[in-house]
Tab-separated table of C-alpha atoms in Angstrom:
chain	number	residue	atom	x	y	z
A	1	MET	CA	159.003	88.505	77.424
A	2	SER	CA	155.779	90.479	77.747
A	3	ASP	CA	155.641	93.525	80.029
A	4	GLN	CA	151.903	93.177	80.341
A	5	SER	CA	150.896	92.443	83.934
A	6	PRO	CA	148.437	89.615	84.485
A	7	ASP	CA	144.800	90.498	84.963
A	8	PRO	CA	143.724	90.681	88.600
A	9	PRO	CA	141.839	87.633	89.790
A	10	PRO	CA	138.051	87.974	89.640
A	11	PRO	CA	136.327	88.685	92.951
A	12	PRO	CA	135.064	85.572	94.701
A	13	GLU	CA	131.480	84.601	94.126
A	14	PRO	CA	129.193	85.626	97.000
A	15	ALA	CA	128.060	82.859	99.312
A	16	THR	CA	124.377	82.001	99.186
A	17	ARG	CA	122.064	80.105	101.487
A	18	ALA	CA	118.311	79.589	101.517
A	19	VAL	CA	116.379	81.209	104.329
A	20	GLY	CA	114.935	79.049	107.098
A	21	GLY	CA	111.258	78.820	108.017
A	22	THR	CA	111.259	81.667	110.557
A	23	GLU	CA	113.429	83.824	108.315
A	24	TYR	CA	110.974	83.185	105.460
A	25	SER	CA	108.137	84.489	107.639
A	26	TRP	CA	110.054	87.720	108.241
A	27	CYS	CA	110.898	88.033	104.550
A	28	ARG	CA	107.140	87.912	103.955
A	29	ALA	CA	106.298	90.271	106.835
A	30	VAL	CA	108.828	93.077	106.320
A	31	PRO	CA	107.492	94.280	102.915
A	32	GLY	CA	104.156	94.883	104.632
A	33	GLY	CA	105.758	96.924	107.391
A	34	THR	CA	106.542	94.602	110.312
A	35	GLY	CA	110.144	93.803	111.202
A	36	ILE	CA	112.110	96.925	110.238
A	37	THR	CA	114.580	97.174	113.123
A	38	VAL	CA	115.941	100.647	113.876
A	39	LEU	CA	118.669	101.877	116.211
A	40	ALA	CA	118.652	105.677	116.498
A	41	LEU	CA	121.428	107.555	118.325
A	42	LEU	CA	121.499	111.241	119.265
A	43	LEU	CA	125.010	112.685	118.876
A	44	ALA	CA	126.279	115.916	120.438
A	45	LYS	CA	129.607	115.906	118.619
A	46	PRO	CA	130.153	116.347	114.866
A	47	PRO	CA	130.522	112.799	113.537
A	48	ASP	CA	133.283	111.790	111.161
A	49	LEU	CA	131.578	110.037	108.237
A	50	SER	CA	134.748	108.218	107.264
A	51	LEU	CA	135.291	106.967	110.810
A	52	LEU	CA	131.688	105.822	111.098
A	53	ARG	CA	131.811	104.070	107.734
A	54	ASN	CA	135.010	102.243	108.706
A	55	ALA	CA	133.471	101.170	112.023
A	56	LEU	CA	130.370	99.852	110.247
A	57	HIS	CA	132.543	98.065	107.693
A	58	ASP	CA	134.432	96.424	110.560
A	59	LEU	CA	131.127	95.052	111.801
A	60	GLN	CA	130.234	93.809	108.324
A	61	LYS	CA	133.634	92.149	107.993
A	62	SER	CA	133.265	90.187	111.222
A	63	HIS	CA	129.544	89.421	110.794
A	64	PRO	CA	128.660	88.150	107.304
A	65	MET	CA	124.907	88.448	107.924
A	66	LEU	CA	125.291	92.228	108.243
A	67	ARG	CA	126.654	92.509	104.702
A	68	SER	CA	124.125	90.108	103.211
A	69	ARG	CA	121.415	90.862	100.677
A	70	ILE	CA	118.012	89.225	100.372
A	71	ARG	CA	117.199	87.693	96.999
A	72	PHE	CA	113.738	86.552	95.903
A	73	ASP	CA	113.198	83.891	93.264
A	74	PRO	CA	109.625	84.397	91.924
A	75	VAL	CA	109.687	81.067	90.065
A	76	ALA	CA	110.483	79.049	93.181
A	77	ASN	CA	108.715	81.547	95.507
A	78	ALA	CA	111.797	81.347	97.704
A	79	PHE	CA	114.141	83.741	99.460
A	80	SER	CA	117.866	83.409	100.041
A	81	PHE	CA	120.673	85.345	101.675
A	82	VAL	CA	123.429	86.418	99.276
A	83	ILE	CA	126.596	87.239	101.210
A	84	PRO	CA	129.272	89.275	99.364
A	85	SER	CA	132.891	88.746	100.331
A	86	SER	CA	133.502	92.374	101.340
A	87	PRO	CA	131.544	95.151	103.098
A	88	HIS	CA	129.704	97.686	100.976
A	89	LEU	CA	127.524	99.793	103.280
A	90	GLU	CA	127.480	103.548	102.693
A	91	ILE	CA	126.033	106.158	105.064
A	92	THR	CA	123.286	108.323	103.552
A	93	PRO	CA	123.674	111.930	104.800
A	94	PHE	CA	120.741	114.309	105.343
A	95	ASP	CA	121.693	117.983	105.619
A	96	LEU	CA	119.965	120.560	107.814
A	97	SER	CA	117.402	121.448	105.156
A	98	SER	CA	116.425	117.843	104.376
A	99	THR	CA	116.277	116.933	108.064
A	100	SER	CA	114.154	119.991	108.829
A	101	ARG	CA	111.549	118.850	106.296
A	102	ILE	CA	111.449	115.427	107.955
A	103	LEU	CA	111.119	116.917	111.449
A	104	SER	CA	108.255	119.134	110.317
A	105	GLY	CA	106.488	116.262	108.547
A	106	GLU	CA	106.799	117.864	105.109
A	107	ASP	CA	108.585	114.940	103.476
A	108	GLY	CA	105.512	112.693	103.557
A	109	ASP	CA	107.544	109.582	104.342
A	110	GLY	CA	105.960	108.348	107.531
A	111	ALA	CA	106.947	110.888	110.196
A	112	ASP	CA	104.367	113.396	111.365
A	113	GLY	CA	106.607	115.724	113.348
A	114	ALA	CA	104.588	115.042	116.494
A	115	GLY	CA	107.318	113.235	118.404
A	116	THR	CA	108.383	114.668	121.721
A	117	ALA	CA	111.941	115.116	120.470
A	118	PRO	CA	113.764	115.170	117.107
A	119	LEU	CA	115.271	111.722	117.789
A	120	HIS	CA	111.746	110.367	118.260
A	121	VAL	CA	110.654	111.735	114.869
A	122	ILE	CA	113.768	110.364	113.138
A	123	LEU	CA	113.123	106.944	114.660
A	124	GLU	CA	109.564	106.893	113.330
A	125	HIS	CA	110.748	108.160	109.951
A	126	GLU	CA	113.261	105.299	109.728
A	127	MET	CA	110.751	102.626	110.787
A	128	ASN	CA	108.630	103.670	107.818
A	129	ARG	CA	111.440	103.793	105.231
A	130	ASN	CA	110.910	100.376	103.704
A	131	ALA	CA	113.775	99.377	101.424
A	132	TRP	CA	112.194	95.918	101.192
A	133	ARG	CA	108.697	96.977	100.099
A	134	GLY	CA	109.084	95.276	96.708
A	135	SER	CA	110.798	92.191	98.126
A	136	GLY	CA	108.796	89.141	97.167
A	137	ASP	CA	106.975	90.854	94.293
A	138	ASP	CA	107.382	89.647	90.740
A	139	ASP	CA	108.928	92.992	89.805
A	140	ALA	CA	111.586	92.781	92.498
A	141	ASP	CA	114.601	92.156	90.284
A	142	ALA	CA	117.372	93.396	92.584
A	143	ASP	CA	118.921	92.007	95.749
A	144	ALA	CA	118.031	94.087	98.808
A	145	ASP	CA	120.655	94.977	101.433
A	146	VAL	CA	119.690	93.987	104.968
A	147	PHE	CA	121.614	96.886	106.549
A	148	HIS	CA	121.249	100.628	105.939
A	149	ALA	CA	122.692	103.654	107.733
A	150	SER	CA	121.732	107.340	107.643
A	151	LEU	CA	123.091	110.449	109.341
A	152	TYR	CA	120.733	113.364	110.017
A	153	HIS	CA	121.893	116.903	110.792
A	154	LEU	CA	119.314	117.996	113.382
A	155	SER	CA	120.748	121.385	114.370
A	156	GLU	CA	124.040	123.214	114.616
A	157	ASP	CA	125.178	120.941	117.445
A	158	ARG	CA	123.027	117.806	117.174
A	159	TRP	CA	123.035	114.842	114.797
A	160	ALA	CA	121.148	111.550	114.650
A	161	LEU	CA	122.688	108.312	113.403
A	162	ALA	CA	120.090	105.741	112.344
A	163	LEU	CA	120.837	102.086	111.612
A	164	ARG	CA	118.008	100.244	109.834
A	165	LEU	CA	118.078	96.446	109.543
A	166	HIS	CA	115.902	93.644	108.217
A	167	THR	CA	114.753	91.669	111.253
A	168	ALA	CA	115.407	88.326	109.521
A	169	ALA	CA	119.112	89.204	109.632
A	170	CYS	CA	119.289	90.943	113.014
A	171	ASP	CA	116.857	90.466	115.889
A	172	ARG	CA	116.517	92.620	118.975
A	173	ALA	CA	119.212	90.869	121.047
A	174	ALA	CA	121.741	91.091	118.217
A	175	ALA	CA	120.832	94.737	117.568
A	176	ALA	CA	121.605	95.617	121.198
A	177	ALA	CA	124.963	93.841	120.910
A	178	LEU	CA	125.570	95.575	117.569
A	179	LEU	CA	125.160	98.987	119.199
A	180	ARG	CA	127.718	98.169	121.884
A	181	LYS	CA	130.204	96.897	119.308
A	182	LEU	CA	129.683	99.940	117.099
A	183	LEU	CA	130.519	102.291	119.970
A	184	LEU	CA	133.625	100.259	120.739
A	185	ALA	CA	134.728	100.177	117.100
A	186	ALA	CA	134.117	103.903	116.564
A	187	ALA	CA	135.986	104.812	119.757
A	188	ALA	CA	138.917	102.565	118.841
A	189	GLU	CA	139.256	104.193	115.428
A	190	GLY	CA	138.893	107.633	116.943
A	191	ARG	CA	141.783	106.951	119.312
A	192	ASN	CA	144.312	105.376	116.998
A	193	GLY	CA	142.983	105.617	113.457
A	194	GLU	CA	143.217	101.859	113.029
A	195	GLU	CA	140.502	99.389	112.184
A	196	LEU	CA	139.260	97.169	114.959
A	197	GLN	CA	139.921	93.744	113.467
A	198	GLU	CA	137.891	90.754	114.550
A	199	GLU	CA	137.783	87.199	113.345
A	200	GLU	CA	135.023	86.647	110.816
A	201	GLU	CA	132.150	84.582	112.146
A	202	GLU	CA	130.280	81.919	110.294
A	203	ALA	CA	126.978	82.864	108.679
A	204	TYR	CA	124.961	80.402	110.704
A	205	LEU	CA	121.905	78.546	109.476
A	206	GLY	CA	118.378	79.494	110.431
A	207	ILE	CA	117.055	78.700	113.888
A	208	GLU	CA	115.201	75.556	112.756
A	209	GLU	CA	118.466	73.916	111.697
A	210	LEU	CA	119.983	74.511	115.148
A	211	VAL	CA	117.171	73.289	117.407
A	212	PRO	CA	118.459	70.361	119.510
A	213	SER	CA	117.310	66.978	118.291
A	214	GLY	CA	113.839	66.062	119.503
A	215	LYS	CA	113.008	69.455	121.026
A	216	ALA	CA	110.689	70.495	118.183
A	217	ASN	CA	108.928	67.150	117.787
A	218	LYS	CA	105.131	67.267	117.801
A	219	PRO	CA	102.717	64.540	116.672
A	220	PHE	CA	100.813	65.309	113.488
A	221	TRP	CA	97.420	65.252	115.219
A	222	ALA	CA	98.678	67.592	117.963
A	223	ARG	CA	99.962	70.047	115.364
A	224	GLY	CA	96.587	70.032	113.643
A	225	MET	CA	94.735	70.577	116.918
A	226	ASP	CA	97.041	73.442	117.890
A	227	LEU	CA	96.612	75.144	114.519
A	228	LEU	CA	92.847	74.823	114.839
A	229	GLY	CA	92.960	76.100	118.410
A	230	TYR	CA	95.073	79.136	117.541
A	231	SER	CA	92.773	79.931	114.607
A	232	LEU	CA	89.486	79.612	116.508
A	233	ASN	CA	90.795	81.478	119.552
A	234	SER	CA	91.788	84.436	117.358
A	235	PHE	CA	88.099	85.250	116.767
A	236	ARG	CA	87.461	85.423	120.509
A	237	LEU	CA	90.304	87.776	121.342
A	238	ALA	CA	89.739	91.295	122.642
A	239	ASN	CA	91.827	94.265	121.604
A	240	LEU	CA	91.969	97.994	121.918
A	241	GLU	CA	89.300	99.765	119.935
A	242	PHE	CA	90.480	100.572	116.422
A	243	VAL	CA	90.465	104.269	115.529
A	244	GLU	CA	90.840	103.843	111.761
A	245	ALA	CA	91.010	100.333	110.314
A	246	GLU	CA	91.564	101.323	106.685
A	247	PRO	CA	95.154	101.282	105.349
A	248	PRO	CA	97.676	102.656	104.592
A	249	ARG	CA	99.411	102.255	107.929
A	250	CYS	CA	102.721	103.197	109.493
A	251	SER	CA	104.492	102.577	112.787
A	252	ARG	CA	104.526	105.083	115.625
A	253	MET	CA	106.207	105.008	119.011
A	254	VAL	CA	105.478	106.262	122.509
A	255	ARG	CA	108.060	106.025	125.266
A	256	LEU	CA	107.501	104.662	128.761
A	257	LYS	CA	110.179	105.908	131.156
A	258	MET	CA	110.416	105.427	134.917
A	259	ASN	CA	112.854	106.954	137.366
A	260	ARG	CA	115.452	104.930	139.243
A	261	ASP	CA	113.447	104.535	142.469
A	262	ASP	CA	110.284	103.332	140.712
A	263	THR	CA	112.334	101.034	138.488
A	264	GLN	CA	114.134	99.503	141.458
A	265	ARG	CA	110.827	98.863	143.251
A	266	LEU	CA	109.389	97.278	140.122
A	267	VAL	CA	112.408	95.040	139.570
A	268	ALA	CA	112.479	94.085	143.265
A	269	GLY	CA	108.772	93.208	143.101
A	270	CYS	CA	109.424	90.919	140.131
A	271	LYS	CA	112.401	89.284	141.842
A	272	SER	CA	110.524	88.626	145.088
A	273	ARG	CA	107.761	86.890	143.117
A	274	GLU	CA	110.207	84.962	140.931
A	275	ILE	CA	108.953	86.445	137.704
A	276	LYS	CA	110.570	88.573	135.010
A	277	LEU	CA	109.784	92.144	134.042
A	278	CYS	CA	107.945	90.958	130.921
A	279	GLY	CA	105.200	89.569	133.147
A	280	ALA	CA	104.651	92.911	134.878
A	281	LEU	CA	104.654	94.838	131.585
A	282	ALA	CA	102.131	92.485	130.015
A	283	ALA	CA	99.900	92.575	133.092
A	284	ALA	CA	99.939	96.384	133.284
A	285	ALA	CA	99.056	96.574	129.579
A	286	LEU	CA	96.131	94.157	130.020
A	287	ILE	CA	94.751	96.085	133.000
A	288	ALA	CA	95.118	99.434	131.215
A	289	ALA	CA	93.529	98.108	128.007
A	290	HIS	CA	90.541	96.647	129.838
A	291	ALA	CA	90.063	99.847	131.837
A	292	SER	CA	90.178	101.975	128.671
A	293	LYS	CA	86.855	100.475	127.582
A	294	GLN	CA	85.218	101.178	130.951
A	295	PRO	CA	83.264	97.920	131.013
A	296	ALA	CA	81.586	96.549	134.093
A	297	ASP	CA	84.007	94.663	136.340
A	298	SER	CA	82.083	91.457	135.688
A	299	LYS	CA	82.689	91.561	131.937
A	300	TRP	CA	85.475	89.176	131.042
A	301	GLU	CA	87.644	89.688	127.966
A	302	LYS	CA	90.317	87.413	126.499
A	303	TYR	CA	93.596	89.007	125.409
A	304	ALA	CA	96.562	87.435	123.632
A	305	VAL	CA	100.133	88.018	124.785
A	306	VAL	CA	103.125	87.011	122.671
A	307	THR	CA	106.413	86.544	124.542
A	308	LEU	CA	109.579	86.433	122.458
A	309	VAL	CA	112.386	84.150	123.633
A	310	ASP	CA	116.022	84.561	122.617
A	311	CYS	CA	116.888	80.924	121.850
A	312	ARG	CA	120.625	81.329	121.228
A	313	SER	CA	121.718	79.618	124.459
A	314	TYR	CA	119.335	76.680	123.834
A	315	LEU	CA	120.555	75.854	120.314
A	316	ASP	CA	123.003	73.205	119.144
A	317	PRO	CA	125.593	74.580	118.991
A	318	PRO	CA	124.781	77.483	121.336
A	319	LEU	CA	125.255	80.913	119.788
A	320	SER	CA	126.634	84.129	121.207
A	321	VAL	CA	124.230	87.043	121.615
A	322	GLN	CA	126.579	88.889	119.278
A	323	GLN	CA	125.725	86.510	116.419
A	324	PRO	CA	123.420	88.428	114.027
A	325	GLY	CA	120.374	86.676	112.664
A	326	PHE	CA	116.867	85.970	113.898
A	327	TYR	CA	117.094	83.445	116.726
A	328	HIS	CA	113.973	84.341	118.697
A	329	SER	CA	110.863	82.238	118.937
A	330	ALA	CA	107.389	83.154	120.144
A	331	ILE	CA	105.072	81.723	122.772
A	332	LEU	CA	101.438	82.833	122.538
A	333	ASN	CA	99.219	82.730	125.612
A	334	THR	CA	95.691	84.034	126.165
A	335	HIS	CA	94.476	85.554	129.425
A	336	ASP	CA	90.985	86.347	130.709
A	337	VAL	CA	90.716	89.768	132.332
A	338	CYS	CA	87.676	91.167	134.144
A	339	GLY	CA	89.009	94.498	135.419
A	340	SER	CA	89.359	93.751	139.119
A	341	GLU	CA	92.840	92.190	138.870
A	342	LYS	CA	95.764	93.460	140.906
A	343	LEU	CA	99.021	93.973	139.037
A	344	TRP	CA	101.129	91.395	140.838
A	345	ASP	CA	98.441	88.699	140.747
A	346	LEU	CA	97.989	89.115	137.003
A	347	ALA	CA	101.747	89.451	136.416
A	348	LYS	CA	102.311	86.159	138.231
A	349	ARG	CA	99.570	84.520	136.176
A	350	THR	CA	100.834	85.775	132.818
A	351	TYR	CA	104.458	84.925	133.541
A	352	THR	CA	103.633	81.476	134.947
A	353	ALA	CA	101.624	80.620	131.833
A	354	PHE	CA	104.581	81.605	129.679
A	355	ALA	CA	107.144	79.784	131.857
A	356	ASN	CA	105.067	76.595	131.857
A	357	ALA	CA	104.734	76.706	128.070
A	358	LYS	CA	108.470	77.211	127.738
A	359	SER	CA	109.172	74.281	130.066
A	360	TRP	CA	107.181	72.132	127.619
A	361	ASN	CA	109.386	73.412	124.751
A	362	LYS	CA	106.509	75.330	123.156
A	363	HIS	CA	109.053	77.882	121.884
A	364	PHE	CA	110.332	75.090	119.631
A	365	THR	CA	107.322	72.820	119.064
A	366	ASP	CA	104.996	75.691	118.053
A	367	MET	CA	107.538	77.558	115.928
A	368	ALA	CA	106.337	76.153	112.597
A	369	ASP	CA	102.655	76.579	113.576
A	370	LEU	CA	102.998	80.280	114.425
A	371	ASN	CA	105.102	80.938	111.318
A	372	PHE	CA	102.419	79.267	109.185
A	373	LEU	CA	99.625	81.318	110.769
A	374	MET	CA	101.644	84.506	110.397
A	375	CYS	CA	102.010	83.916	106.656
A	376	LYS	CA	98.329	82.981	106.350
A	377	ALA	CA	97.347	86.278	107.966
A	378	ILE	CA	99.618	88.159	105.551
A	379	ASP	CA	97.984	86.397	102.590
A	380	ASN	CA	94.446	86.745	103.968
A	381	PRO	CA	94.028	89.899	106.118
A	382	GLY	CA	90.290	89.201	106.229
A	383	LEU	CA	91.007	86.313	108.611
A	384	THR	CA	91.777	88.954	111.258
A	385	VAL	CA	89.313	91.327	112.919
A	386	SER	CA	88.563	94.325	110.658
A	387	SER	CA	91.385	93.073	108.390
A	388	SER	CA	93.661	94.706	110.966
A	389	LEU	CA	96.350	91.986	110.763
A	390	ARG	CA	96.447	92.008	114.583
A	391	THR	CA	97.589	88.620	115.846
A	392	ALA	CA	97.785	89.601	119.532
A	393	PHE	CA	97.158	92.557	121.790
A	394	VAL	CA	100.720	92.885	123.061
A	395	SER	CA	104.198	91.438	122.515
A	396	VAL	CA	106.969	91.458	125.106
A	397	PHE	CA	110.490	90.055	125.304
A	398	GLU	CA	111.330	87.476	127.954
A	399	ASP	CA	114.581	89.242	128.839
A	400	THR	CA	115.124	92.957	129.378
A	401	VAL	CA	118.153	94.633	127.799
A	402	VAL	CA	120.324	96.142	130.544
A	403	ASN	CA	122.750	98.914	129.596
A	404	GLU	CA	125.039	101.070	131.687
A	405	SER	CA	126.613	104.258	130.398
A	406	ASN	CA	130.354	104.118	129.915
A	407	PRO	CA	133.064	106.574	128.870
A	408	LEU	CA	132.587	105.591	125.218
A	409	HIS	CA	129.211	107.340	125.164
A	410	GLU	CA	130.725	110.658	126.194
A	411	GLU	CA	133.763	110.122	123.975
A	412	ILE	CA	131.615	109.744	120.869
A	413	GLY	CA	129.004	112.254	122.052
A	414	VAL	CA	126.046	109.858	122.460
A	415	GLY	CA	123.317	111.697	124.359
A	416	ASP	CA	120.381	109.316	123.847
A	417	TYR	CA	119.454	106.223	121.866
A	418	ILE	CA	116.353	104.154	121.095
A	419	GLY	CA	116.002	100.701	119.561
A	420	CYS	CA	112.800	99.042	118.331
A	421	ALA	CA	111.098	97.599	115.248
A	422	SER	CA	108.040	98.386	113.121
A	423	VAL	CA	104.707	96.582	113.618
A	424	HIS	CA	102.252	98.135	111.147
A	425	GLY	CA	101.972	95.022	109.014
A	426	VAL	CA	101.087	91.733	110.722
A	427	GLY	CA	101.605	91.775	114.482
A	428	PRO	CA	100.413	93.055	117.867
A	429	SER	CA	98.618	96.284	118.680
A	430	ILE	CA	101.569	97.284	120.837
A	431	ALA	CA	105.106	95.895	121.071
A	432	PHE	CA	107.336	96.631	124.055
A	433	PHE	CA	111.103	96.989	123.603
A	434	ASP	CA	112.234	97.386	127.203
A	435	THR	CA	115.639	98.523	128.398
A	436	ILE	CA	116.926	99.307	131.871
A	437	ARG	CA	119.453	102.044	131.261
A	438	ASP	CA	121.550	103.286	134.174
A	439	GLY	CA	118.972	101.799	136.530
A	440	GLU	CA	115.949	103.426	134.852
A	441	LEU	CA	113.290	101.685	132.768
A	442	ASP	CA	113.157	103.041	129.218
A	443	CYS	CA	110.646	101.244	127.034
A	444	ALA	CA	109.945	101.977	123.361
A	445	CYS	CA	106.303	101.084	122.743
A	446	VAL	CA	105.527	100.668	119.038
A	447	TYR	CA	102.029	100.539	117.544
A	448	PRO	CA	100.317	100.672	114.120
A	449	SER	CA	98.805	104.015	113.056
A	450	PRO	CA	96.083	105.061	112.241
A	451	LEU	CA	94.695	101.747	113.526
A	452	HIS	CA	95.487	103.278	116.916
A	453	SER	CA	96.031	106.988	117.549
A	454	ARG	CA	98.930	108.608	119.345
A	455	GLU	CA	96.537	110.027	121.942
A	456	GLN	CA	95.004	106.599	122.541
A	457	MET	CA	98.361	104.895	122.978
A	458	GLN	CA	99.846	107.703	125.067
A	459	LYS	CA	96.929	107.352	127.494
A	460	LEU	CA	97.466	103.579	127.610
A	461	ILE	CA	101.162	104.070	128.411
A	462	ASP	CA	100.420	106.751	131.038
A	463	ASP	CA	97.953	104.380	132.710
A	464	MET	CA	100.500	101.547	132.564
A	465	LYS	CA	103.146	103.740	134.156
A	466	ARG	CA	100.782	104.654	137.005
A	467	ILE	CA	99.815	100.999	137.507
A	468	LEU	CA	103.463	99.912	137.623
A	469	ALA	CA	104.541	102.753	139.920
A	470	GLU	CA	101.661	102.274	142.394
A	471	ALA	CA	101.844	98.481	142.631
A	472	ASP	CA	102.222	97.287	146.220
């Protein structure tokens, strides 16, 4: 009888699925710099790397998309998600010296040290760390993780935890849910040293496979007319003046914050007019942009607004907001602005145009059209003004993220946090990631630099804040 123990069974083969149409668009966009989602947290307590890693592994165990890798097949020109059976994420630490170089802008990796706070600079640094830059190139011979984590030592008593995700695997709604679950998981481990076990979810298909039957139907001739209309309209669209149109580009962020009283008045104004905050934000941006050019009031300009809709509740089957993946769709509307508009009149007009389009299922019927045009712009930047890759002036989300502080924040030492995504490839001139936190509006406003300057965008945001605060 042999004493030799049997060889351990080989690890299971990773699951694989092809990306859907919208996911393919993001796989094309992210290498150019649009769609790098970042959550940055400021910590006032020394973090335990082992505890954090275990908490992140718990999330990867329960959400297969968070442990997936993106694979590109150059022969088929196709992307797929490869999903290993076990978590593998490791946290990259940056010591005081390395972090100091980043904060001062000496590292040359996208941050310029001009942020108003260290967390701001770290956020910009992370938005410009592109682990997927080679994805889709013929020389990209390795699978690329969709999830990365880094820990920065800012000072003797401050740290920044940054989570960086590929937007095709985790959109804004899922990222907000991910942050809440991470705090819960980290606090649970900190209290009892045990993993927070959750049932593993299914790695769902792309959004196109889950659209209810008939909702995305559009006659062939109508699709052709819409594609032509979107294309021709793009040459008539106004934008902010470009400061420097030549690449290379990176993403920068300015922050729009309002106190509780102003936020409550703004939210009450939206509620009384039966519109959502996205309408007011878009309207304020349009008014501020038009005013920045100081044209005569009689000069009309046409601006494009993209509104992103979280479709999870409309799918078949419906999905939880905690299900990672990209399940947003876009509705593009154009608006004529002459400079004499009042905020609430324009907000009502912009929101009504969006709501009407949504009622006609444009978030489903136009999904393939907008994805096609997005990829065409990536392939042919010259189709956009000054080869800027700008597809709209502004993007907003239909629904605002609402967060309230809880004891977990203090327990883990969370002092501040920001969530947003990069836009310096194809996309808008400014993207709003709005949150109402403890009753106060906190909006991360991301823009492509040097196409637009920090001074230019800061003035735009200051004007927007004044417009929103002074609205009757």
